[in-house]
XYZ file of C-alpha atoms in Angstrom:
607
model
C 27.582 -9.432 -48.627
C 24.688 -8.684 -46.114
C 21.286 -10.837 -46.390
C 18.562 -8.896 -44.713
C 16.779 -10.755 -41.237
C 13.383 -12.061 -41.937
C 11.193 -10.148 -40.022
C 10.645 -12.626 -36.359
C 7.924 -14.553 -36.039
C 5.208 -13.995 -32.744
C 6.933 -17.266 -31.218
C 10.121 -16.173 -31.788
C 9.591 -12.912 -29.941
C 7.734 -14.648 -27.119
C 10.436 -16.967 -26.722
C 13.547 -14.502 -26.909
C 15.233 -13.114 -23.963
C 13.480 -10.280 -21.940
C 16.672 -7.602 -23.282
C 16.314 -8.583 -27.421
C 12.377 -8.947 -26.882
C 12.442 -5.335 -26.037
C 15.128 -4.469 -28.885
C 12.783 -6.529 -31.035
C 9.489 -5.026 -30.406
C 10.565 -1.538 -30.823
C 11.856 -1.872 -33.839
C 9.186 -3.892 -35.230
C 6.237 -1.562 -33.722
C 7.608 1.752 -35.114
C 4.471 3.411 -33.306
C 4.913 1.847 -29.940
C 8.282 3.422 -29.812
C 8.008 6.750 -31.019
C 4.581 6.965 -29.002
C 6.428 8.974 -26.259
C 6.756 12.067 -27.329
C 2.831 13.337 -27.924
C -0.812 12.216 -27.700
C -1.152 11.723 -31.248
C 1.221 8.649 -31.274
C -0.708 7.515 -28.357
C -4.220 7.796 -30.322
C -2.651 6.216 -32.929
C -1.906 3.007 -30.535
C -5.624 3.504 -29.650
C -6.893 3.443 -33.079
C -5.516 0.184 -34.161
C -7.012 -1.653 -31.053
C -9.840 -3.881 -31.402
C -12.738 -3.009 -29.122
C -11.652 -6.217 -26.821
C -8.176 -4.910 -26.562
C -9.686 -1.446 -25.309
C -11.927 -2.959 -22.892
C -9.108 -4.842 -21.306
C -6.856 -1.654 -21.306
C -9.423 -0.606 -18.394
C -9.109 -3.573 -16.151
C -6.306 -4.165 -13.864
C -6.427 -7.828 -11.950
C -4.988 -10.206 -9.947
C -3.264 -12.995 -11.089
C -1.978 -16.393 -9.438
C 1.673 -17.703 -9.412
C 5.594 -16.693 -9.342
C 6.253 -16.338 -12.988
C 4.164 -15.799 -16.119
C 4.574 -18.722 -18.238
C 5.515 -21.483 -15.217
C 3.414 -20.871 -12.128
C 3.219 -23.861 -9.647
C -0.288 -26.590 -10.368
C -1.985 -25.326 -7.200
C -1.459 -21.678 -9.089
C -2.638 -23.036 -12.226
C -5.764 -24.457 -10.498
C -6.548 -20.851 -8.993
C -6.123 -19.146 -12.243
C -8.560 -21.868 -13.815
C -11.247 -21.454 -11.413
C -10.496 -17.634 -11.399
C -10.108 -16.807 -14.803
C -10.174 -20.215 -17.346
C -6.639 -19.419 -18.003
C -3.540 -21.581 -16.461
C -1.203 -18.331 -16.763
C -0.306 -14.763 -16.442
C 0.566 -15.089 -20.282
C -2.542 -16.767 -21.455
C -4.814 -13.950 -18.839
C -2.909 -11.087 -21.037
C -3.641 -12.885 -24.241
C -7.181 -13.785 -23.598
C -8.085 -9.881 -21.610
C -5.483 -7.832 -23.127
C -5.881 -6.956 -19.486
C -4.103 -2.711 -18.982
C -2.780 -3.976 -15.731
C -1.525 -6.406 -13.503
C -2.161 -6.244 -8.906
C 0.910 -7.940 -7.121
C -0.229 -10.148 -3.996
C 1.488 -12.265 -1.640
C -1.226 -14.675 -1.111
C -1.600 -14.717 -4.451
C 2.629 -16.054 -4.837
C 3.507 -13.049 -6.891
C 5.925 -11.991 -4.122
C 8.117 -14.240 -3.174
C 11.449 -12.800 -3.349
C 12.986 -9.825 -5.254
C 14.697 -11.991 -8.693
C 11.521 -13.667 -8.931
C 9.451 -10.992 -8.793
C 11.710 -9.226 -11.352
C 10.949 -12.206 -13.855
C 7.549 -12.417 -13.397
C 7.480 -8.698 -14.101
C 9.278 -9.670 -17.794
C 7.483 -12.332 -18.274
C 4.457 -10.925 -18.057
C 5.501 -7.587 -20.685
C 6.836 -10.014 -23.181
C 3.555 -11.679 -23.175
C 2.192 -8.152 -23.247
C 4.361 -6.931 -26.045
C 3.241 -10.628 -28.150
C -0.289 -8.624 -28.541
C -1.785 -7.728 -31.872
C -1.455 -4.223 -30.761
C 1.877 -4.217 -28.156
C 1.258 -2.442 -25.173
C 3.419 -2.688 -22.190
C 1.729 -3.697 -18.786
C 1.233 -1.271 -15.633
C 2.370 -3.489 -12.630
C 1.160 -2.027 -9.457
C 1.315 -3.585 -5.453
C 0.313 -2.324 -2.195
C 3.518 -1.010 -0.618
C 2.572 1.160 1.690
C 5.449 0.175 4.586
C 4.255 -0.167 7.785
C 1.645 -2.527 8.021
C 0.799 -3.178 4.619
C 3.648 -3.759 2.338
C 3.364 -7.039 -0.157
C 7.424 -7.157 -1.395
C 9.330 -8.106 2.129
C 12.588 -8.310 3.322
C 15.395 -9.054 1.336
C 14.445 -5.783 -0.100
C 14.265 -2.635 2.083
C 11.259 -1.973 5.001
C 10.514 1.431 5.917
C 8.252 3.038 8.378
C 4.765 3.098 7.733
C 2.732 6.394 7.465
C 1.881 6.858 11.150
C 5.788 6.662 12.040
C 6.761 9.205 9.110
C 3.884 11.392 10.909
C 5.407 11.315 14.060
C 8.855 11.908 12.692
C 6.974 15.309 11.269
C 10.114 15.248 8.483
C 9.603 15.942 5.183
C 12.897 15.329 3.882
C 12.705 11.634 5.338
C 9.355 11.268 4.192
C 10.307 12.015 0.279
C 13.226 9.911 1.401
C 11.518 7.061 2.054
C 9.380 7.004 -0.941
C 12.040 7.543 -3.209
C 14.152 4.309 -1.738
C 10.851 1.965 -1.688
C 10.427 3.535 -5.488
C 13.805 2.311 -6.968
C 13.378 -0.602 -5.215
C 9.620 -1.300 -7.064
C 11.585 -0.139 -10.521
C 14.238 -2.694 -10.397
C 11.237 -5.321 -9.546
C 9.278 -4.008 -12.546
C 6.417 -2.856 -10.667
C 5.552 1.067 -11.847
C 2.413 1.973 -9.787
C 2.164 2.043 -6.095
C -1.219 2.229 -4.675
C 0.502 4.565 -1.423
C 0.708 7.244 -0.450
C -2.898 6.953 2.225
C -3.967 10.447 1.701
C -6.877 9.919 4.594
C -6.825 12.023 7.724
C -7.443 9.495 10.437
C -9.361 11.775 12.688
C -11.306 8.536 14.158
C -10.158 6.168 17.049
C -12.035 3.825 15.987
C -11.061 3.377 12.322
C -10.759 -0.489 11.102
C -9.578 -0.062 8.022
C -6.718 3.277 8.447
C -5.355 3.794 11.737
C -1.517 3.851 11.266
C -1.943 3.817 7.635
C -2.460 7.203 7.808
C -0.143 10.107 8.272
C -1.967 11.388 11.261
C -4.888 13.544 12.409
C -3.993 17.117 11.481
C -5.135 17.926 7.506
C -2.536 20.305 7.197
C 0.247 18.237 8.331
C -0.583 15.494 6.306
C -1.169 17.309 3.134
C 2.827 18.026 3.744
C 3.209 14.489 4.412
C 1.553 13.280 1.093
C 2.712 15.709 -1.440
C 6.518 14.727 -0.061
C 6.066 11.034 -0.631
C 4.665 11.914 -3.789
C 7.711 13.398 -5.277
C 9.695 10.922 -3.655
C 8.262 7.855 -5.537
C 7.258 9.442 -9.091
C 11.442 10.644 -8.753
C 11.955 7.177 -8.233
C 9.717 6.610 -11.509
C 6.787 5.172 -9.872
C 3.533 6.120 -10.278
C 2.139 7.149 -6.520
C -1.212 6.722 -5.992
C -3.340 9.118 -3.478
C -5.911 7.076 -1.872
C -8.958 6.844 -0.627
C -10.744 9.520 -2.445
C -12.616 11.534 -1.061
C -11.338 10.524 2.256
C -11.569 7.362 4.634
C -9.993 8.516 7.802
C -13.444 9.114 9.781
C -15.313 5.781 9.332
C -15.634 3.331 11.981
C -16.701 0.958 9.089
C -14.249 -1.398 7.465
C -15.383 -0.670 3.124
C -14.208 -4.761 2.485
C -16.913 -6.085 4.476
C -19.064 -2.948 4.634
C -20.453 0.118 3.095
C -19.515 2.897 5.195
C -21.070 6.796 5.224
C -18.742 9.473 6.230
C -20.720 12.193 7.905
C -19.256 15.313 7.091
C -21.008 18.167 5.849
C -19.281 19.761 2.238
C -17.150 22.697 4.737
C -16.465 20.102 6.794
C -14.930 17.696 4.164
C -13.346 20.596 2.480
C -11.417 21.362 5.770
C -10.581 17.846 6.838
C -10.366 15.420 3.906
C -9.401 17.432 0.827
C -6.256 19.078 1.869
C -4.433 16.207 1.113
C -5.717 15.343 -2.113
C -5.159 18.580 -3.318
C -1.666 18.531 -2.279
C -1.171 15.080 -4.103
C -2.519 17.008 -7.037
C -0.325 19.953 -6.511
C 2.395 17.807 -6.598
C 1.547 15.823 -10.063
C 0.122 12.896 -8.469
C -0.300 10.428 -11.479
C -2.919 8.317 -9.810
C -5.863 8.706 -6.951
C -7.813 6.261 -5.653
C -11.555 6.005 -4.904
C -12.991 4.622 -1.577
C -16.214 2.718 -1.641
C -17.813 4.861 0.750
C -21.216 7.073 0.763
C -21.060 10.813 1.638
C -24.769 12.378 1.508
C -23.459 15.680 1.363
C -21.059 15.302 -1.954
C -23.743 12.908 -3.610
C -27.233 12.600 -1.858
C -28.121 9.754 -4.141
C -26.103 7.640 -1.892
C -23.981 5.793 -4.098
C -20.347 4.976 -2.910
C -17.880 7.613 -3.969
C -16.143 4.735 -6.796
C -19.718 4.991 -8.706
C -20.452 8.834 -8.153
C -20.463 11.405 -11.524
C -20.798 14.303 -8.824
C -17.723 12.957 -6.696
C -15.655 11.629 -9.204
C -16.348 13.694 -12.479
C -17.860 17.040 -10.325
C -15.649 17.328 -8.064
C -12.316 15.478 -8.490
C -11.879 16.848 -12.858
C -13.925 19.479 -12.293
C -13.648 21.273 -9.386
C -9.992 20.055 -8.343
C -8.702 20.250 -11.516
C -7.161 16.886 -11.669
C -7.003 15.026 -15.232
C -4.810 12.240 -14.040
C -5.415 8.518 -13.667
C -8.399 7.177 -11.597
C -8.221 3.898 -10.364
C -11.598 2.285 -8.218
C -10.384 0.401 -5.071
C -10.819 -3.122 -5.232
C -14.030 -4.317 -7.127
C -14.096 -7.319 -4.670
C -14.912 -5.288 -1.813
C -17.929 -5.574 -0.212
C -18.320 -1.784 0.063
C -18.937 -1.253 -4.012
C -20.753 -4.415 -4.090
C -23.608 -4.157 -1.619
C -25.704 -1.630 -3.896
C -25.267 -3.313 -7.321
C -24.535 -6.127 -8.958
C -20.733 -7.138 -10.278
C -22.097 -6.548 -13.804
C -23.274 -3.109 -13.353
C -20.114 -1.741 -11.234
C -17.211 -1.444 -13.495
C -19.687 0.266 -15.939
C -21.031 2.957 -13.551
C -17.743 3.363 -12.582
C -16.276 4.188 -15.959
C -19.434 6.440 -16.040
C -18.955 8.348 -12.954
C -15.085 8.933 -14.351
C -12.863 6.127 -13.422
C -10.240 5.059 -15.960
C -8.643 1.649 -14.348
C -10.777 -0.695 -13.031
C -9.491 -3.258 -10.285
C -9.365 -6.089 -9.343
C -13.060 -7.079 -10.143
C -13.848 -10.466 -8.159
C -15.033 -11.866 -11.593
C -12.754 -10.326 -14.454
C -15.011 -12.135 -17.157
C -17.760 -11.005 -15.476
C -17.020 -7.231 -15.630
C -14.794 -6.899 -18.954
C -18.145 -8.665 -20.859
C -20.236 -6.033 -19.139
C -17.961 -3.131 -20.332
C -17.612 -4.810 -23.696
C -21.538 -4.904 -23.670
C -22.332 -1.675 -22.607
C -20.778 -0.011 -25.607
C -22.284 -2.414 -28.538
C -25.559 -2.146 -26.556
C -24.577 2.245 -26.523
C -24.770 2.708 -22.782
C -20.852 3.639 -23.026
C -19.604 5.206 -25.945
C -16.036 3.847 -26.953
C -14.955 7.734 -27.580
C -15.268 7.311 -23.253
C -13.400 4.676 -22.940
C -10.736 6.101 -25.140
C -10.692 9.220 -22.792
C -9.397 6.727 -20.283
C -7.245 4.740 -22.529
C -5.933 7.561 -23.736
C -4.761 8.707 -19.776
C -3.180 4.970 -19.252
C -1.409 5.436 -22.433
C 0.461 8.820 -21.137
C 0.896 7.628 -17.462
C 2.851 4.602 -19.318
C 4.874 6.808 -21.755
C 5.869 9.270 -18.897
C 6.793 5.749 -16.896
C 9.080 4.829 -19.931
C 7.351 2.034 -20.604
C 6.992 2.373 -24.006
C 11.326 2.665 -24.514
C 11.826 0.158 -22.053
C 9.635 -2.206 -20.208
C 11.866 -4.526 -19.120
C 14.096 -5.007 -15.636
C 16.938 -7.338 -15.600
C 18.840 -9.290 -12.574
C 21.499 -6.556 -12.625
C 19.394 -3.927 -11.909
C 17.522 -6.022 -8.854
C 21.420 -7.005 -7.295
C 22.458 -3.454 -7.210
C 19.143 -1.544 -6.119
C 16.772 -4.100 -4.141
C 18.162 -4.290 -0.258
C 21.546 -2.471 -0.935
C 23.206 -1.655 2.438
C 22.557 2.401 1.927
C 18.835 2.017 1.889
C 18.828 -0.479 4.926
C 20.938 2.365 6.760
C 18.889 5.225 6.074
C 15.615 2.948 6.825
C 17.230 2.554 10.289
C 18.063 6.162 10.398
C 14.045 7.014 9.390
C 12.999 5.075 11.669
C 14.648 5.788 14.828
C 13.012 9.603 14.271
C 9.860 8.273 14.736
C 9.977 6.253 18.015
C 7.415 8.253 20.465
C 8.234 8.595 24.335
C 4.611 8.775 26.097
C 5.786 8.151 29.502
C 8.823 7.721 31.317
C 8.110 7.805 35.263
C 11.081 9.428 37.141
C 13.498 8.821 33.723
C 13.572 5.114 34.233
C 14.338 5.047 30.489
C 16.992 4.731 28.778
C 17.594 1.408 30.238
C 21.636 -0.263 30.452
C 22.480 -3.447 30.447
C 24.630 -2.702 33.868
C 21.348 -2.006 35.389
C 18.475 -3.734 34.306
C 20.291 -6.464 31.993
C 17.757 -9.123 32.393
C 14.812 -8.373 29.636
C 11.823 -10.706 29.393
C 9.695 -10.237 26.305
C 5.914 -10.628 25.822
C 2.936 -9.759 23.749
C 1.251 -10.129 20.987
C 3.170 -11.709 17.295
C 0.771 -10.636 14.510
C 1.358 -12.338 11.386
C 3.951 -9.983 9.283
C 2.376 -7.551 6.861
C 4.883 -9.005 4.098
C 5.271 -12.327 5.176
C 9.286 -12.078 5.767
C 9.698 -10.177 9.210
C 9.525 -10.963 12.762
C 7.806 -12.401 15.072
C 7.483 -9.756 16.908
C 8.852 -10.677 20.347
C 11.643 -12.516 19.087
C 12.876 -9.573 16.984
C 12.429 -7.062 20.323
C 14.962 -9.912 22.057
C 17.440 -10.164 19.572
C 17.627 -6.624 19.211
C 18.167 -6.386 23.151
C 20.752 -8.808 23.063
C 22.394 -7.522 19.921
C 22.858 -3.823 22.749
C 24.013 -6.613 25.222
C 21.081 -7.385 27.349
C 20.297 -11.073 28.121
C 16.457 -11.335 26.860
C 14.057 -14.032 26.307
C 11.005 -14.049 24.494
C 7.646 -14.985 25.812
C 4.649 -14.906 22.931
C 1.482 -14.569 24.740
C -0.496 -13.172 21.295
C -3.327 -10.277 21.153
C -6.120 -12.267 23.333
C -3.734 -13.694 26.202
C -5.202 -16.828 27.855
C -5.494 -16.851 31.991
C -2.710 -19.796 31.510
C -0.719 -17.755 29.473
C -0.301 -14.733 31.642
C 0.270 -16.883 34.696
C 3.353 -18.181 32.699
C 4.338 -14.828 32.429
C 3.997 -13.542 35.376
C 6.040 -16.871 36.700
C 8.710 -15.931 33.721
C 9.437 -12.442 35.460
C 10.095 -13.542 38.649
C 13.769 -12.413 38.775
C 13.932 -10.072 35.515
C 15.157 -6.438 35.856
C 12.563 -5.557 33.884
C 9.350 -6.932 31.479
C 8.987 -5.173 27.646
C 5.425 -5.778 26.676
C 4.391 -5.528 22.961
C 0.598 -4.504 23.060
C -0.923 -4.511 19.388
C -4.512 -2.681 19.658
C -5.655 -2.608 23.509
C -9.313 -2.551 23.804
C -11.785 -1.996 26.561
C -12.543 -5.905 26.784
C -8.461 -6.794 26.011
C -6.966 -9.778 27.819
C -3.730 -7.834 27.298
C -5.106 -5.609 30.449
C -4.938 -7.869 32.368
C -2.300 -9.162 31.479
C -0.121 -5.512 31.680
C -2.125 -5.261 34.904
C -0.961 -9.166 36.587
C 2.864 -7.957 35.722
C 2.780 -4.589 37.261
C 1.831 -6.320 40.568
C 4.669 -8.561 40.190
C 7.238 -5.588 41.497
C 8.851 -6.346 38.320
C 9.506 -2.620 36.295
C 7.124 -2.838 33.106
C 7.968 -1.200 29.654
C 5.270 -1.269 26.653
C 5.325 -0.793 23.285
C 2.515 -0.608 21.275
C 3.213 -1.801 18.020
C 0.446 -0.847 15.832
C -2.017 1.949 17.174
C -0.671 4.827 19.570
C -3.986 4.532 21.115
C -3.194 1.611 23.768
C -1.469 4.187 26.132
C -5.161 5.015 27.084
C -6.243 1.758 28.266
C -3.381 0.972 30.429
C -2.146 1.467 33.591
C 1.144 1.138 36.129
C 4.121 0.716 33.419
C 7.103 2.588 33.871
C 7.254 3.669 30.466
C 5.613 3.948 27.158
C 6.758 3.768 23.905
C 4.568 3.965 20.332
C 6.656 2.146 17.513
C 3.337 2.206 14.960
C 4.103 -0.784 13.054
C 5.468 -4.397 14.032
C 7.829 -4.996 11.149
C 11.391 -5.590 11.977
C 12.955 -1.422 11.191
C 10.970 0.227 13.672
C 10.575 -2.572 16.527
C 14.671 -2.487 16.000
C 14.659 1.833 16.294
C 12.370 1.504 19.694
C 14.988 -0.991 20.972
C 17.626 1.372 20.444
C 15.881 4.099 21.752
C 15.071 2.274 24.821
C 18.585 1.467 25.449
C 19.737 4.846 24.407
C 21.416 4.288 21.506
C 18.978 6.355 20.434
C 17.239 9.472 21.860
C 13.262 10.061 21.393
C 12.150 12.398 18.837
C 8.877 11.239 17.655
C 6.047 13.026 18.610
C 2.112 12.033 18.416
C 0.637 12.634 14.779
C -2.722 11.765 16.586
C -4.289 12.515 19.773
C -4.668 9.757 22.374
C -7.961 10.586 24.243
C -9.329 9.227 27.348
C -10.753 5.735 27.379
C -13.381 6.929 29.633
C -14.324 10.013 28.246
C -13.396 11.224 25.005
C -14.009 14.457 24.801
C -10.481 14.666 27.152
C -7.333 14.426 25.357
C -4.460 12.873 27.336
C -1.387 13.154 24.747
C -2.405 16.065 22.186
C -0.998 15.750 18.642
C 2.802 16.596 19.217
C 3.656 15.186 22.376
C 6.726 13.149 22.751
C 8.967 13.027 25.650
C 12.756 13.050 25.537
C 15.421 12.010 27.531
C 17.231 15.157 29.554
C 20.310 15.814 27.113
């Protein structure tokens, strides 16, 4: 005889595991489930939210600590101060926030099970909600130099290095690994690919970031990386709209204004936008940045109507998600206040707001502009309404859980590490290589010192830099040591290196961003006189070639983590041969207007 279930109680389904919470929840929100298949089960979710649980469908924030129910006190204490919640669980009860920002400072990253748990924690607390919506977990994970999820799971080149490897098989490639990866962690938006044609030198803020300096090229660039993660079932994310790559101007600590006349932005910064959209881009982000001639009034691009609604729906066609850069940044903060900003930007057309620096702040201005009828709540449905389909096409509605299975088999498997190394070794650049001295043996010149700069690691798991460039040496059978004399060498530090290379074969120097005023000058400069042969790398901009003189050879690696200071190794030893070639020109230090390495130079070794 069968006795039907009672129906399970809110506790109960909090507190059941992340597999039979799912089960659970789709069978009790009929809706929820069968939501997938058109926009009128979607409106239907919409209609039976309250207007506080369409407010916080908008907002996408931060959140302190390594799991959702059981972060660590000092956690607890941030989360109090931040948001007068102790939890990622109570923040989703009390915001009914849309969407959830991954940060390593912020302890959300620590390694690939826990961030897989977190992830579940955080939709069964989601899925507890008067009206059950799954979350949208996004990160920055770029590669290169900014990725938030480290090593044990799989580091690929950034976009500078994919540039210079000029393939778009391996770019696509490369997306789609990092994307299964983020899937098995539970994170379904990535805020990459950088859509921004760094055309500027100077730029604070892109530099490497970016795919390179040709429009075209990196329109190719984007739209492959593109398919490569939404395969993967991530959401990419095109940013920054309508184009960052030719500001000298850092937007988190400034307000920058891009110069370009309308032709001139329509030749340089839209091509890869409209590639991303080409491609079925499910996300773009804006860029807290003024351009006079797309919006005279001046306001950054976030808060424009004419940018965001004129040009982006209107004239490119594009009726997918918009999501502001952060709403912390000093960029979107200098011209109003926090309480006016996420409105005007839901009224200029964005639909996810981020990361405001005060969430209660911003969701009680939203909430007050429509009961006061400055925002009409059939707008913010509009937006809803896009959030809802970019989470049905994720599958979030079916399934919005991850399990430990899935992160064993996917995160860091052996096949991705292989074909990262593979990537990477592509885009290695040869700038110089005076009378072939490269590819070095160790029969020859087996005694390697190491030196230059160690920045911090852009996930918090690789390097330091110098050590990794000696293992990898001795790994090929050199005999290397490693010397760390950091981006601003003291006098007493290079004297210890140039006493250190007394007797070496040769001297690898890692230069990270060589300016006019750079110790590291000097310091190149003090080991060239030594006699001693000297080898650089510059591990973050290309750029550095310009500013330095007497080295036997010159390498660009583009990014310090471990994958791609491990290819240049290889291809200085030549395990590897050179076939990167400059996404960006170098130009003279001096003058400018005189290119020394045009965009696709790269040397090669005589094979």
């Amino acid at each position: 005889m069968h006795h039907r279930a009672p129906a399970p109680s809110r506790r109960t389904l909090l507190t059941v595991t992340a597999a039979a919470a799912a089960a659970a929840v789709t069978g009790v929100t009929s809706p929820v489930a069968h939501a997938e298949t058109n926009d009128r089960g979607l409106r239907r979710i919409i209609d039976r939210m309250s207007l506080e649980e369409k407010v916080g469908q908008l907002f996408v924030t931060r959140v302190h600590g390594h799991s959702a129910t059981d972060p660590d006190q000092a956690d607890i204490d941030a989360n109090l101060a931040a948001f007068g919640v102790r939890t990622a669980a109570e923040l989703v009860a009390r915001y009914h926030v849309g969407g959830i920002i991954y940060f390593s400072w912020a302890h959300n990253t620590r390694d690939p099970q826990q961030i897989a748990a977190l992830s579940n924690g955080i939709q069964q607390a989601a899925l507890g909600q008067p009206t059950p919506v799954p979350v949208l977990l996004s990160t920055d994970q770029e590669h290169g130099i900014v990725c938030r999820v480290g090593e044990p799971a799989t580091l690929l080149p950034g976009a500078m290095a994919l540039g210079a490897g000029g393939s778009h098989a391996d770019t696509r490639r490369a997306a789609q690994i990092a994307g299964e990866e983020l899937v098995a962690l539970g994170i379904r938006q990535n805020y990459a690919p950088v859509a921004d044609v760094n055309v500027n030198p100077a730029n604070p803020v892109i530099g490497v970031r970016s795919f390179g300096s040709d429009p075209r090229a990196v329109a190719g660039l984007v739209a492959a990386q593109v398919q490569g993660y939404q395969r993967a079932g991530v959401a990419a994310t095109s940013k920054h709209f309508p184009g960052h790559g030719d500001t000298a101007v850092d937007s988190h600590y400034g307000l920058p204004t891009i110069t370009h006349t309308r032709e001139q932005w329509a030749e340089l910064d839209a091509p890869p936008f409209r590639a991303a959209i080409a491609a079925g881009i499910d996300s773009i982000m804006t860029a807290h940045l003024v351009v006079p001639a797309l919006d005279p009034s001046e306001d950054p691009a976030t808060l424009s109507h004419p940018i965001l609604t004129g040009i982006l729906r209107e004239q490119l066609g594009y009726d997918g998600v918009v999501v502001t850069d952060a709403l912390g940044m000093e960029g979107v903060r200098t011209k109003y206040g926090d309480e006016r900003v996420p409105v005007l930007a839901l009224k200029a057309g964005v639909d996810q707001l981020l990361d405001p620096p005060r969430l209660d702040v911003a969701w009680n201005a939203v909430l007050k502009a429509v009961r006061d009828g400055e925002l009409t709540e059939a707008r913010l449905d509009a937006s809803i309404l896009r959030i809802l389909r970019l989470k049905a096409k994720l599958g979030l509605f079916r399934r919005a859980y991850t399990s430990r299975a899935a992160v064993e088999r996917i995160v860091g498997r052996k096949a991705h590490l292989a074909e990262a190394d593979r990537i990477a070794e592509a885009t290695t650049t040869l700038l110089v290589n005076e009378g072939g001295f490269l590819p070095l043996s160790p029969a020859s010149h087996g005694s390697v010192l190491v030196v230059g700069a160690d920045p911090a690691s852009p996930s918090g798991t690789t390097g330091p830099p110098t050590t990794t460039l000696a293992t990898a040496l001795r790994e090929l059978g050199f005999t290397a040591t490693a010397l760390p004399t950091g981006t601003a060498p003291t006098a007493a530090r290079i004297e210890e290196a140039v006493a250190a290379a007394a007797g070496k074969d040769v001297v690898l120097v890692g230069t990270y961003n060589v300016t006019a005023t750079s110790s590291q000058r000097t310091l190149v400069a003090r080991l060239v006189a030594t006699g001693v042969p000297v080898v650089t790398v510059a591990i973050r901009n290309p750029y550095d070639v310009a500013r330095l003189d007497g080295q036997r050879a010159v390498l660009a690696a583009y990014s310090w983590t471990d994958v791609e200071l491990r290819a240049a190794v290889r291809v200085l030893a030549g395990r590897a041969r050179p076939r990167g070639r400059l996404p960006v020109p170098v130009q003279s230090a001096e003058d400018p207007t005189k290119v020394l390495y045009p965009v696709g130079y790269g040397l090669t070794y005589g094979h």
